[in-house]
Coordinates of C-alpha atoms and ligand atoms in Angstrom, one line a residue:
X234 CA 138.8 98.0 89.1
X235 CA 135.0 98.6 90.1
X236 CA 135.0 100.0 93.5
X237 CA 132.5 97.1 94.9
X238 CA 133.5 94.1 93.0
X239 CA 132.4 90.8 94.9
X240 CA 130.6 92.5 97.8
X241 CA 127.1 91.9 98.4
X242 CA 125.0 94.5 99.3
X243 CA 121.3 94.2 101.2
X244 CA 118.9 97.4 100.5
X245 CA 115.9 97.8 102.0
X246 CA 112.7 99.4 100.3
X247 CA 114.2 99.1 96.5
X248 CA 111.8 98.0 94.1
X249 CA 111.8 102.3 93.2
X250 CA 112.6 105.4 93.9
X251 CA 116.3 106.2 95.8
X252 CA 116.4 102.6 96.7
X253 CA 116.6 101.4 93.0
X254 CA 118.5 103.6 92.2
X255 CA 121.4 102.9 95.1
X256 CA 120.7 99.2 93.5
X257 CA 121.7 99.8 89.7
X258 CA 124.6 101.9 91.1
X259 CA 126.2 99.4 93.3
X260 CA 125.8 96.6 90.3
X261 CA 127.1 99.1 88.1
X262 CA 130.5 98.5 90.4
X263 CA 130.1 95.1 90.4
X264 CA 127.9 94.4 94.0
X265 CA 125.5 91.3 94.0
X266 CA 122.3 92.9 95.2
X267 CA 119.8 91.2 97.1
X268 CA 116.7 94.2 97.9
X269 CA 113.3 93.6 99.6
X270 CA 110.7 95.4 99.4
X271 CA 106.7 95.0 100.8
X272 CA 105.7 93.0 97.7
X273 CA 108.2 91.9 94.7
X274 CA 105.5 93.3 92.1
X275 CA 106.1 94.1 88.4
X276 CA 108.3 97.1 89.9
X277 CA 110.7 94.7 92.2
X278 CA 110.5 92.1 89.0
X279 CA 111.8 95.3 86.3
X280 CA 114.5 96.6 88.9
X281 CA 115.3 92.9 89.4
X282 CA 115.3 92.5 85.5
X283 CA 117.6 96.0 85.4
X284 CA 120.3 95.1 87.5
X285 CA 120.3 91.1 86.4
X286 CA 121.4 92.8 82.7
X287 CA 124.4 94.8 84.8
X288 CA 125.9 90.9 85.0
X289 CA 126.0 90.5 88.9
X290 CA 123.4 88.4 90.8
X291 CA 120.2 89.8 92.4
X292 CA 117.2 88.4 94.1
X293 CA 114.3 90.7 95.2
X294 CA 112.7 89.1 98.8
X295 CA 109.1 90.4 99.4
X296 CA 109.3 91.5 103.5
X297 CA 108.1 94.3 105.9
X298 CA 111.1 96.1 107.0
X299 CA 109.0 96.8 110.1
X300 CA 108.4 93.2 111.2
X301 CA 111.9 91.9 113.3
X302 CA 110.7 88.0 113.0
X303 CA 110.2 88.1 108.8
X304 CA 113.5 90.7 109.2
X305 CA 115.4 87.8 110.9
X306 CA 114.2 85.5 108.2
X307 CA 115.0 87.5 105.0
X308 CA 118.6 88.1 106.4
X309 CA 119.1 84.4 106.7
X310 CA 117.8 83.7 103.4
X311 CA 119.8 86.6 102.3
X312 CA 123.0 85.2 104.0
X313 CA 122.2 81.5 102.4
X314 CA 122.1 83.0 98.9
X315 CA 124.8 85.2 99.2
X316 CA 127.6 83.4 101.2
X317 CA 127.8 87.5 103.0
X318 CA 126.8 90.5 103.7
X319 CA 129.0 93.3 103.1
X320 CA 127.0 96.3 102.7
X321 CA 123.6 97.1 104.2
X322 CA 121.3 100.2 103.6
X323 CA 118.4 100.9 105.4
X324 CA 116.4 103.2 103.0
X325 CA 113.0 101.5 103.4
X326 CA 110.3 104.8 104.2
X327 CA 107.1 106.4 104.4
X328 CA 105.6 109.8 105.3
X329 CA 102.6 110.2 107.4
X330 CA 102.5 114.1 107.4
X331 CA 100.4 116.4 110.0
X332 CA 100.7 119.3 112.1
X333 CA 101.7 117.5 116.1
X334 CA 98.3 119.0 117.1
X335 CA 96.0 116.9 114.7
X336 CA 98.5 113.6 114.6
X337 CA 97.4 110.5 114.9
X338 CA 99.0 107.8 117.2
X339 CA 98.7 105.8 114.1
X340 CA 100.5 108.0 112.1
X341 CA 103.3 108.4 114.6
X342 CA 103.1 104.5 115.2
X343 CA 103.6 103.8 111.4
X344 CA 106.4 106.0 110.4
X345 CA 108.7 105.1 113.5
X346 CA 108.0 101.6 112.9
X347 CA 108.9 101.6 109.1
X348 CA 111.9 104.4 109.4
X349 CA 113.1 103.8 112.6
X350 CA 112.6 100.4 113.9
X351 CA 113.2 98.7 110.1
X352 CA 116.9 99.8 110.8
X353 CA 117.2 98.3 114.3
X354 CA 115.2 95.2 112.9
X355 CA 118.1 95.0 110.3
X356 CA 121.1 96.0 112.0
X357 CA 120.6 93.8 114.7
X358 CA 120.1 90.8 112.1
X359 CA 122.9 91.7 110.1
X360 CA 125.6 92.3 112.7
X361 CA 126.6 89.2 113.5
X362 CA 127.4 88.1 110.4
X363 CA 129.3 91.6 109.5
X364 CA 130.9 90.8 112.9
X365 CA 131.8 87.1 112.0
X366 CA 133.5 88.9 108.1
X367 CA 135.6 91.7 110.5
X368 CA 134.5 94.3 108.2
X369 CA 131.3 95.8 106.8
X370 CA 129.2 99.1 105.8
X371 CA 126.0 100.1 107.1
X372 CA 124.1 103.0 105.8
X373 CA 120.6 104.3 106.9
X374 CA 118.7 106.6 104.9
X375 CA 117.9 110.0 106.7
X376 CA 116.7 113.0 105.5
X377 CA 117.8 116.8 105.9
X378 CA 114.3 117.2 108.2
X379 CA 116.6 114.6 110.3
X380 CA 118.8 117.3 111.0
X381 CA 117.0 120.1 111.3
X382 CA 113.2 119.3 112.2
X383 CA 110.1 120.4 110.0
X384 CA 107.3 122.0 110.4
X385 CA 103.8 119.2 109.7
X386 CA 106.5 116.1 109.6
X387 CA 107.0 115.3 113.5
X388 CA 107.2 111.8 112.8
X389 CA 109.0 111.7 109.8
X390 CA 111.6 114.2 111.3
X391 CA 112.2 112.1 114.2
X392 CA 112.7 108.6 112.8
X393 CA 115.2 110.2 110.6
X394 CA 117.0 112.0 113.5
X395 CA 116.7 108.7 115.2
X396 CA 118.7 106.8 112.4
X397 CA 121.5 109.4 112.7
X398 CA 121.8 108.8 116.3
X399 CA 121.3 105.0 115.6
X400 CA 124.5 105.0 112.8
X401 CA 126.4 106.9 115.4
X402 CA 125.8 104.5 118.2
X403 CA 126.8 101.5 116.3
X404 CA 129.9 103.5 114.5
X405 CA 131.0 103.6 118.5
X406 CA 130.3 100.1 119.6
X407 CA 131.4 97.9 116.4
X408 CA 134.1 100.4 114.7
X409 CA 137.1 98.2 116.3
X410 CA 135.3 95.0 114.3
X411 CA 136.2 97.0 111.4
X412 CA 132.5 97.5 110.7
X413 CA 131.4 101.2 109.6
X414 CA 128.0 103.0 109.9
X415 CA 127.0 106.3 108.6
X416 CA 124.1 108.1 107.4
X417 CA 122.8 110.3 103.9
X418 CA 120.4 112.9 104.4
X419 CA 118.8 113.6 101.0
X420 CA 117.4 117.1 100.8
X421 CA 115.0 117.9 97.6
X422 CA 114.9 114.9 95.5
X423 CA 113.0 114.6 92.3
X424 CA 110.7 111.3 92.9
X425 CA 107.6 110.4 92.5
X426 CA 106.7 111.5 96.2
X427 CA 108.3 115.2 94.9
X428 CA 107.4 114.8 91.4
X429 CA 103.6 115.4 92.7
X430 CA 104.3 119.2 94.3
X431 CA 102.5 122.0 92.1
X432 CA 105.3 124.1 90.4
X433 CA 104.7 126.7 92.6
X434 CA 105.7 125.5 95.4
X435 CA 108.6 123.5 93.6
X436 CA 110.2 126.6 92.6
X437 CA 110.3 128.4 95.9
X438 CA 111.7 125.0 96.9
X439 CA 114.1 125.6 94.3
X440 CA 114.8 129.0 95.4
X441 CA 116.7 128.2 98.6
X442 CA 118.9 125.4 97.4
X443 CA 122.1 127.2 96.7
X444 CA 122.6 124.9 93.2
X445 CA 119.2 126.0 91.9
X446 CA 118.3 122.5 91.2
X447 CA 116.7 119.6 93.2
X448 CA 119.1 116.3 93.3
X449 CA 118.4 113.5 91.4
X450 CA 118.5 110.2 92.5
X451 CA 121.9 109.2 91.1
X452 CA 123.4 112.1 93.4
X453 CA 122.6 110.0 96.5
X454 CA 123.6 106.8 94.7
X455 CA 127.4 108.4 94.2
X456 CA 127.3 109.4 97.5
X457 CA 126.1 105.8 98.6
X458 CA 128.4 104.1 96.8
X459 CA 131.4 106.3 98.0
X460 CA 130.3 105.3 102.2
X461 CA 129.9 101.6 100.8
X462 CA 133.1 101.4 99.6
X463 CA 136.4 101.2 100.9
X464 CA 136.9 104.9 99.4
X465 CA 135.6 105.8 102.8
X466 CA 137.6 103.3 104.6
X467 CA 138.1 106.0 107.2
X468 CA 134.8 107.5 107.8
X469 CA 132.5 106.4 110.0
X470 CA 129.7 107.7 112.4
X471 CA 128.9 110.9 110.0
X472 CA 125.6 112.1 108.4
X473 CA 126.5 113.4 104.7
X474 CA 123.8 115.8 103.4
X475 CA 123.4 115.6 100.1
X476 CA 121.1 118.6 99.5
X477 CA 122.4 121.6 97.1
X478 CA 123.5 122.9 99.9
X479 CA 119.8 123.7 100.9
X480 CA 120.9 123.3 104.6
X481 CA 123.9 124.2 105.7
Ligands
NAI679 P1 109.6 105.7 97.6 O1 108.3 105.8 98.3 O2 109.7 105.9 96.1 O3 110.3 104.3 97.9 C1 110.3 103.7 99.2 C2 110.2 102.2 99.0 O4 110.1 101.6 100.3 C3 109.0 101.7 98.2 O5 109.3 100.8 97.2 C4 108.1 101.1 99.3 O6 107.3 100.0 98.8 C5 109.1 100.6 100.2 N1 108.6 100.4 101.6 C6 107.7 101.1 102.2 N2 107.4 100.6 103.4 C7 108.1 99.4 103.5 C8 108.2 98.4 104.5 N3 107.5 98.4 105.6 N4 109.0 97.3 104.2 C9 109.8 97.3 103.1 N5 109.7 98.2 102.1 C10 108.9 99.3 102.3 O7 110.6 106.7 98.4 P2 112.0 107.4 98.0 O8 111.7 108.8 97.7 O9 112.7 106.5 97.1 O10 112.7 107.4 99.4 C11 113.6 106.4 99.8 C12 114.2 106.8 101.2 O11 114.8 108.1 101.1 C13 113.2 106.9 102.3 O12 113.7 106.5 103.5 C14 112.9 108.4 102.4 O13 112.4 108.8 103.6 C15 114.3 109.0 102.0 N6 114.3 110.3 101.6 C16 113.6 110.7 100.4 C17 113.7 112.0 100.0 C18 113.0 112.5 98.7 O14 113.1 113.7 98.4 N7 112.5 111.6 97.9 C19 114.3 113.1 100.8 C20 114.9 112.6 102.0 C21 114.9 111.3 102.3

């Protein structure tokens, strides 16, 4: 039995990186996947291409996670599709990275809007409908940094603390709907963003993660698909870091 047969899941930001890969993983237990991202380019249309071969339905919906009107939209067209909405993950993100002293209200404007207020834009869109099922998972898409703050990533640091809080808050006020909400805090993943470090400074990354390896991105996907499934039937409310051990 695949352990997400005949749900549906909705992930935001997907066409690559962690997204994508949360999508293959959940078709690969038999989830139909519907993803957006900013534009469904020849990266949405290969990942859409990817999990179509995996035999379970997938549509790709072109939408800025950071825009609550086109939010309210794509979740209705989602819901039309779909017939539900079992599983959603809010993973849509971006750095704008600076020392507090030289930030920009720009920069601090843009990554709360796309980490932070994506996920409210989304929750709030989806939770009727999870309500109206009795049942559902929600996961959003934090970071270590979420947990314990870095140096040069203010912003970034504090839309991700803000989604733990946020997973938290609606663990408390929808848990007796039998809906659950938790969060992932990746630590040193090998993507494109990380991909672009000089080795340098990738090995004394390296260095302080207890497993001597950065994660890769089917290490969050097993994680993801363990809170989207009913394996966690029990756990709600938590941020799992998923980092080597990097942080502890
Ligand atoms: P990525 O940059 O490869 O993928 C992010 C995706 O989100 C892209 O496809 C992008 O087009 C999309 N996106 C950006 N703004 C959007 C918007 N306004 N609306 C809809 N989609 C939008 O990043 P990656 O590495 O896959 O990260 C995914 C999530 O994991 C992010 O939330 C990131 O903060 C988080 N994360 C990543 C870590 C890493 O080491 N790569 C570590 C900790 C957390």
């Amino acid at each position: 039995m695949k352990l997400l047969e005949g749900k549906t899941a909705l992930i935001t930001g997907a066409a690559r990186g962690i997204g994508k890969a949360l999508a293959l993983r959940f078709a690969q237990e038999g989830a139909n996947i519907a993803f957006t991202d900013l534009a469904i380019d020849e990266n949405g249309k290969a990942t859409e291409k990817e999990i179509e071969a995996l035999g379970v339905k997938v549509k790709g919906y072109a939408s800025n996670a950071a825009d609550f009107a086109q939010t309210k939209e794509v979740v209705a067209e989602v819901h039309k599709d779909f017939g539900s909405i079992d599983i959603l993950v809010n993973n849509a993100g971006i750095t704008k990275d600076g020392l507090m002293m030289r930030m920009t209200e720009a920069q601090w404007d843009a990554v709360i809007a796309v980490n932070l207020k994506s996920a409210f834009n989304f929750i709030n869109a989806v939770l009727p409908i999870m309500m109206r099922q009795r049942g559902g998972s929600i996961i959003n898409m934090a970071s270590v940094v979420g947990v314990h703050g870095n140096a040069g990533q203010a912003n970034y640091a504090a839309s991700k603390a803000g989604l733990i809080a946020l997973a938290k808050s609606i663990a408390q006020e929808v848990g007796s709907r039998g809906i659950r909400a938790n969060a992932i805090a990746p630590g040193f993943i090998e993507t494109a963003m990380t991909a672009a470090l000089p080795d340098d400074i990738r090995a004394e990354w390296v260095k302080k993660i207890p497993l001597r390896r950065g994660g890769q991105v089917g290490d969050i996907a097993d994680v993801a698909v363990f809170l989207a499934s009913d394996m966690s039937s029990y756990v709600t409310g938590q941020v799992i870091q998923v980092d080597g051990g990097m942080n502890m």
